[in-house]
Short mmCIF file of C-alpha atoms in Angstrom, two decimals:
data_model
loop_
_atom_site.label_atom_id
_atom_site.label_comp_id
_atom_site.label_asym_id
_atom_site.label_seq_id
_atom_site.Cartn_x
_atom_site.Cartn_y
_atom_site.Cartn_z
CA MET F 23 0.00 0.00 0.00
CA THR F 24 1.38 3.41 -0.93
CA HIS F 25 0.58 6.88 0.29
CA GLY F 26 -1.29 9.28 -1.94
CA MET F 27 0.60 11.79 -4.01
CA GLY F 28 0.50 15.35 -2.75
CA TYR F 29 0.97 18.52 -4.74
CA LYS F 30 4.17 20.51 -4.41
CA ARG F 31 3.16 23.46 -2.28
CA SER F 32 4.54 26.93 -1.97
CA GLY F 33 6.58 27.67 1.14
CA THR F 34 4.64 30.77 2.21
CA ALA F 35 1.13 29.94 1.04
CA SER F 36 -0.86 26.77 0.78
CA ILE F 37 -1.13 27.20 -2.98
CA ALA F 38 -0.48 24.04 -4.94
CA SER F 39 2.13 24.44 -7.66
CA VAL F 40 0.49 23.93 -11.04
CA VAL F 41 3.74 23.91 -12.98
CA ILE F 42 5.43 20.98 -11.22
CA PRO F 43 3.54 17.70 -11.60
CA HIS F 44 2.67 15.73 -8.47
CA LEU F 45 4.40 12.36 -8.42
CA ARG F 46 5.69 9.84 -5.93
CA PRO F 47 8.95 11.04 -4.33
CA ALA F 48 10.96 8.27 -5.98
CA GLU F 49 9.65 9.25 -9.41
CA TYR F 50 11.19 12.71 -9.06
CA LYS F 51 14.59 11.10 -8.54
CA ARG F 52 14.37 8.52 -11.28
CA SER F 53 14.73 9.42 -14.92
CA ARG F 54 10.97 9.23 -15.52
CA LEU F 55 10.67 12.99 -15.27
CA PRO F 56 13.20 15.20 -17.11
CA ARG F 57 15.11 17.71 -14.99
CA ASN F 58 13.48 20.72 -16.63
CA ARG F 59 10.05 19.44 -15.52
CA ARG F 60 11.14 18.90 -11.89
CA THR F 61 11.86 22.52 -11.13
CA VAL F 62 11.08 26.06 -12.24
CA ASN F 63 13.74 28.33 -13.74
CA ARG F 64 13.69 31.24 -11.29
CA ALA F 65 14.89 32.11 -7.80
CA TYR F 66 13.58 29.55 -5.28
CA GLY F 67 12.53 27.50 -8.32
CA GLY F 68 10.01 24.88 -7.36
CA VAL F 69 10.08 25.80 -3.67
CA LEU F 70 8.13 29.06 -3.69
CA SER F 71 5.36 30.06 -6.06
CA GLY F 72 5.92 32.89 -8.53
CA SER F 73 3.69 35.24 -6.55
CA ALA F 74 5.59 34.45 -3.33
CA VAL F 75 8.92 35.21 -5.04
CA ARG F 76 7.51 38.45 -6.43
CA GLU F 77 6.25 39.41 -2.97
CA ARG F 78 9.69 38.79 -1.43
CA ILE F 79 11.41 40.88 -4.12
CA VAL F 80 8.97 43.78 -3.69
CA ARG F 81 9.26 43.62 0.10
CA ALA F 82 13.08 43.69 -0.05
CA PHE F 83 12.97 46.63 -2.48
CA LEU F 84 10.60 48.60 -0.25
CA VAL F 85 12.72 47.94 2.84
CA GLU F 86 15.81 49.26 1.05
CA GLU F 87 13.88 52.32 -0.15
CA GLN F 88 12.70 52.94 3.41
CA LYS F 89 16.32 52.87 4.63
CA ILE F 90 17.33 55.40 1.96
CA VAL F 91 14.45 57.71 2.88
CA LYS F 92 15.39 57.57 6.57
CA LYS F 93 19.00 58.40 5.73
CA VAL F 94 17.98 61.35 3.54
CA LEU F 95 15.64 62.71 6.23
CA LYS F 96 18.41 62.42 8.83
CA ILE F 97 20.81 64.37 6.60
CA HIS F 98 18.11 66.97 5.90
CA LYS F 99 17.44 67.45 9.63
CA ALA F 100 21.16 67.82 10.33
CA LYS F 101 21.44 70.51 7.65
CA GLU F 102 18.44 72.38 9.08
CA LYS F 103 19.96 72.31 12.59
CA GLN F 104 23.29 73.52 11.25
CA SER F 105 21.69 76.37 9.27
CA SER F 106 19.53 77.45 12.24
CA LYS F 107 22.64 77.68 14.49
CA SER F 108 24.43 79.98 12.04
#
């Protein structure tokens, strides 16, 4: 008796991956499935869904932008203090 085959799921959401077929674990390792069908050609390929990867990229970008804005505001405040002292 064998266990049922589950879908590959995204790491952050419970969304089943449509791109990667659901097979028995041993069938992924054997040559039954070509390598280009076992994974997805992107960052975190086959582990995270495309929307999850996009969300991570956007979040990282916004965090970096937030750091830049904080730095610029700090410099701007320092210039205002220096000009008010003069």
